[in-house]
Amino acid sequence: SQTIHQWPATLVQPVGSPLSLECTVEGTSNPNLYWYRQAAGRGLQLLFYSVGIGQISSEVPQNLSASRPQDRQFILSSKKLLLSDSGFYLCAWSVSEVKLFFGSGTQLSVL
Amino acid sequence: ELKVEQNPLFLSMQEGKNYTIYCNYSTTSDRLYWYRQDPGKSLESLFVLLSNGAVKQEGRLMASLDTKARLSTLHITAAVHDLSATYFCAVDVNSGYALNFGKGTSLLVTP
């Protein structure tokens, strides 16, 4: 069966520090991968999605970036975090056009 | 730009009562998804609606889709406390590569 791993679960970082969140999927090949952010009291915002290795589409201009170095690995990064980067970050995958499966999420607090 | 609007955003209801959550979207789509999120947790897929007139039911929840009206409903029958959560609808408008989420409906079921 397919599983998705996302870490860390919680992260507290100072403003201006770098960020790296990692997500891996097991049990499937060539998944579509996504990063979503959920700010407090708001809905989910799609940040990036990838349909293959090295293929990244950005939905929202920001100081975040994403990379897909391997088929089932998706990384969210920042060189310098802003206060506004705080939120709940969710990785997700799909292999068809039907539905997304979400990871457990990372609660990021930028102080 | 696609807009997905849910209402109400907050709902407090007594156990045993019925209620409906509405999800309107602004552009043509025939794929709509409902997710549930418990506090501090990830999103769990509830329903996938793939065509006009689609109706899905599980337990006390029933979802329907009217693509002509660009409207989906999530109907709650005889609510119980375990249904307390935030419910999101999401619309697929990019050939399955991304979902646009509503802001969510926070449901609290009280005795």
Coordinates of C-alpha atoms in Angstrom, one line a residue:
Chain A
S1 CA 0.0 0.0 0.0
Q2 CA 1.0 3.6 -0.5
T3 CA 2.3 5.8 2.3
I4 CA 3.5 9.3 2.5
H5 CA 6.0 10.5 5.0
Q6 CA 6.5 14.1 5.9
W7 CA 8.9 15.6 8.5
P8 CA 9.5 17.3 10.8
A9 CA 6.0 17.4 12.4
T10 CA 6.8 20.7 14.1
L11 CA 9.4 23.3 13.6
V12 CA 10.2 26.6 15.2
Q13 CA 12.6 28.8 13.3
P14 CA 13.9 32.4 13.6
V15 CA 13.2 34.9 10.9
G16 CA 15.9 34.9 8.3
S17 CA 16.9 31.2 8.9
P18 CA 16.8 28.6 6.1
L19 CA 14.1 26.0 5.8
S20 CA 14.0 22.4 4.4
L21 CA 10.9 20.3 4.7
E22 CA 11.0 16.8 3.2
C23 CA 8.3 14.5 1.9
T24 CA 8.6 11.0 0.5
V25 CA 6.0 8.6 -0.9
E26 CA 6.3 4.9 -0.8
G27 CA 4.4 2.2 -2.8
T28 CA 3.8 4.0 -6.0
S29 CA 5.7 5.2 -9.0
N30 CA 5.7 8.6 -10.8
P31 CA 3.2 10.3 -8.5
N32 CA 2.2 13.9 -8.8
L33 CA 3.4 15.7 -5.7
Y34 CA 2.2 18.8 -4.1
W35 CA 3.0 21.3 -1.3
Y36 CA 0.1 23.1 0.3
R37 CA 0.1 25.7 3.1
Q38 CA -2.6 26.3 5.5
A39 CA -2.4 29.6 7.4
A40 CA -4.2 30.0 10.7
G41 CA -7.9 30.4 10.1
R42 CA -7.6 30.1 6.3
G43 CA -8.0 27.5 3.7
L44 CA -5.4 25.6 1.9
Q45 CA -3.1 27.4 -0.6
L46 CA -1.4 25.4 -3.3
L47 CA 2.3 26.4 -3.3
F48 CA 4.0 23.9 -5.8
Y49 CA 3.2 20.8 -7.7
S50 CA 5.4 18.4 -9.7
V51 CA 4.5 15.9 -12.3
G52 CA 7.9 14.4 -12.6
I53 CA 11.6 14.6 -11.5
G54 CA 12.9 18.1 -11.9
Q55 CA 9.5 19.4 -13.0
I56 CA 8.2 22.0 -10.6
S57 CA 5.3 24.4 -11.1
S58 CA 4.8 27.3 -8.8
E59 CA 1.4 28.7 -8.1
V60 CA 2.2 31.6 -5.8
P61 CA 5.2 33.9 -5.9
Q62 CA 7.0 33.8 -2.6
N63 CA 10.4 33.3 -1.0
L64 CA 9.9 29.5 -1.0
S65 CA 11.1 27.0 -3.6
A66 CA 10.6 23.3 -4.2
S67 CA 12.7 20.6 -5.7
R68 CA 12.1 17.0 -6.7
P69 CA 15.5 15.3 -6.8
Q70 CA 14.0 11.8 -7.0
D71 CA 10.7 10.3 -8.2
R72 CA 9.1 10.0 -4.8
Q73 CA 10.9 12.8 -2.9
F74 CA 9.6 16.4 -2.7
I75 CA 11.5 19.1 -0.8
L76 CA 10.2 22.6 0.2
S77 CA 13.0 25.1 0.9
S78 CA 13.6 28.7 1.8
K79 CA 16.9 30.6 2.1
K80 CA 15.5 33.2 4.5
L81 CA 12.2 32.7 6.3
L82 CA 9.7 35.5 6.9
L83 CA 7.2 35.8 9.6
S84 CA 4.5 35.3 7.0
D85 CA 5.9 31.9 6.2
S86 CA 4.4 30.5 9.4
G87 CA 1.7 27.9 8.9
F88 CA 0.8 24.3 8.5
Y89 CA 2.5 22.8 5.5
L90 CA 1.1 19.7 3.8
C91 CA 2.6 17.5 1.3
A92 CA 0.3 15.4 -0.9
W93 CA 0.4 12.9 -3.8
S94 CA -1.8 11.6 -6.5
V95 CA -1.4 9.1 -9.3
S96 CA -4.6 9.8 -11.1
E97 CA -6.9 12.7 -11.6
V98 CA -9.1 11.5 -8.8
K99 CA -7.9 12.6 -5.4
L100 CA -5.1 13.7 -3.3
F101 CA -3.6 11.9 -0.3
F102 CA -2.1 14.1 2.3
G103 CA 0.8 13.7 4.6
S104 CA 0.6 14.4 8.3
G105 CA 1.8 18.0 8.0
T106 CA 4.5 20.2 9.4
Q107 CA 3.5 23.1 11.8
L108 CA 6.0 25.8 11.1
S109 CA 6.4 28.8 13.5
V110 CA 8.7 31.6 12.4
L111 CA 9.6 33.8 15.3
Chain B
E1 CA -9.1 33.0 -11.2
L2 CA -11.1 30.2 -9.6
K3 CA -12.9 31.0 -6.4
V4 CA -14.2 28.3 -4.1
E5 CA -16.6 29.6 -1.5
Q6 CA -18.0 27.6 1.4
N7 CA -20.7 28.6 3.8
P8 CA -21.1 28.7 6.5
L9 CA -17.5 29.0 7.7
F10 CA -18.5 28.2 11.3
L11 CA -21.4 26.0 12.4
S12 CA -22.5 25.0 15.8
M13 CA -25.3 22.4 15.9
Q14 CA -26.9 20.2 18.4
E15 CA -26.6 16.4 18.3
G16 CA -29.5 14.9 16.3
K17 CA -30.0 17.8 14.1
N18 CA -29.6 18.1 10.3
Y19 CA -27.7 20.7 8.4
T20 CA -26.2 21.4 5.0
I21 CA -22.8 22.9 4.1
Y22 CA -22.6 24.6 0.7
C23 CA -19.7 24.9 -1.7
N24 CA -19.9 27.2 -4.7
Y25 CA -17.2 27.6 -7.3
S26 CA -16.7 30.1 -10.0
T27 CA -15.6 28.2 -13.1
T28 CA -16.5 25.1 -15.0
S29 CA -15.4 21.9 -13.3
D30 CA -16.9 18.4 -13.0
R31 CA -14.6 17.2 -10.3
L32 CA -15.2 18.1 -6.7
Y33 CA -13.8 16.7 -3.5
W34 CA -14.7 16.9 0.2
Y35 CA -12.1 16.5 2.9
R36 CA -12.3 16.4 6.7
Q37 CA -9.6 17.8 9.0
D38 CA -9.4 17.2 12.7
P39 CA -7.6 19.9 14.8
G40 CA -3.9 19.8 14.2
K41 CA -4.2 16.8 11.9
S42 CA -3.9 16.3 8.2
L43 CA -6.8 16.1 5.7
E44 CA -8.8 12.9 5.1
S45 CA -10.6 12.3 1.9
L46 CA -14.4 11.9 2.3
F47 CA -16.0 12.1 -1.1
V48 CA -15.0 12.3 -4.7
L49 CA -17.7 13.6 -7.0
L50 CA -16.9 13.2 -10.7
S51 CA -20.0 14.1 -12.6
N52 CA -23.1 16.2 -12.6
G53 CA -25.7 14.8 -10.4
A54 CA -23.2 12.6 -8.5
V55 CA -24.3 11.7 -5.0
K56 CA -22.2 9.9 -2.4
Q57 CA -23.1 8.9 1.1
E58 CA -21.2 7.5 4.0
G59 CA -22.8 7.2 7.4
R60 CA -24.4 10.5 8.4
L61 CA -22.8 12.5 5.5
M62 CA -24.1 12.8 2.0
A63 CA -22.4 14.9 -0.7
S64 CA -23.9 15.9 -4.0
L65 CA -22.7 17.9 -7.1
D66 CA -24.6 20.1 -9.5
T67 CA -22.1 21.2 -12.1
K68 CA -24.6 23.5 -13.9
A69 CA -25.2 25.5 -10.7
R70 CA -21.5 25.1 -9.8
L71 CA -22.6 23.9 -6.4
S72 CA -21.9 21.0 -4.1
T73 CA -23.6 20.3 -0.8
L74 CA -22.5 18.2 2.2
H75 CA -25.6 17.2 4.2
I76 CA -25.3 16.1 7.8
T77 CA -28.1 13.9 9.1
A78 CA -28.7 13.4 12.9
A79 CA -25.3 14.9 13.8
V80 CA -23.1 13.3 16.5
H81 CA -20.2 14.8 18.4
D82 CA -17.7 12.7 16.4
L83 CA -18.5 14.7 13.3
S84 CA -17.0 17.8 14.9
A85 CA -14.2 18.8 12.5
T86 CA -13.4 21.2 9.7
Y87 CA -14.8 20.3 6.3
F88 CA -13.2 21.4 3.1
C89 CA -14.4 21.3 -0.5
A90 CA -11.9 21.4 -3.3
V91 CA -12.3 21.8 -7.0
D92 CA -10.1 20.5 -9.8
V93 CA -9.7 22.9 -12.6
N94 CA -6.3 22.1 -14.0
S95 CA -6.6 18.6 -15.5
G96 CA -6.1 17.0 -12.1
Y97 CA -2.8 18.6 -11.3
A98 CA -4.1 20.8 -8.6
L99 CA -7.0 21.4 -6.3
N100 CA -8.3 24.7 -5.2
F101 CA -9.7 24.6 -1.7
G102 CA -12.4 26.5 0.0
K103 CA -11.7 28.1 3.4
G104 CA -13.3 25.3 5.2
T105 CA -16.4 25.0 7.5
S106 CA -15.6 24.5 11.1
L107 CA -18.3 22.3 12.5
L108 CA -19.0 21.8 16.3
V109 CA -21.6 19.4 17.4
T110 CA -22.8 19.9 20.9
P111 CA -24.9 17.7 23.2

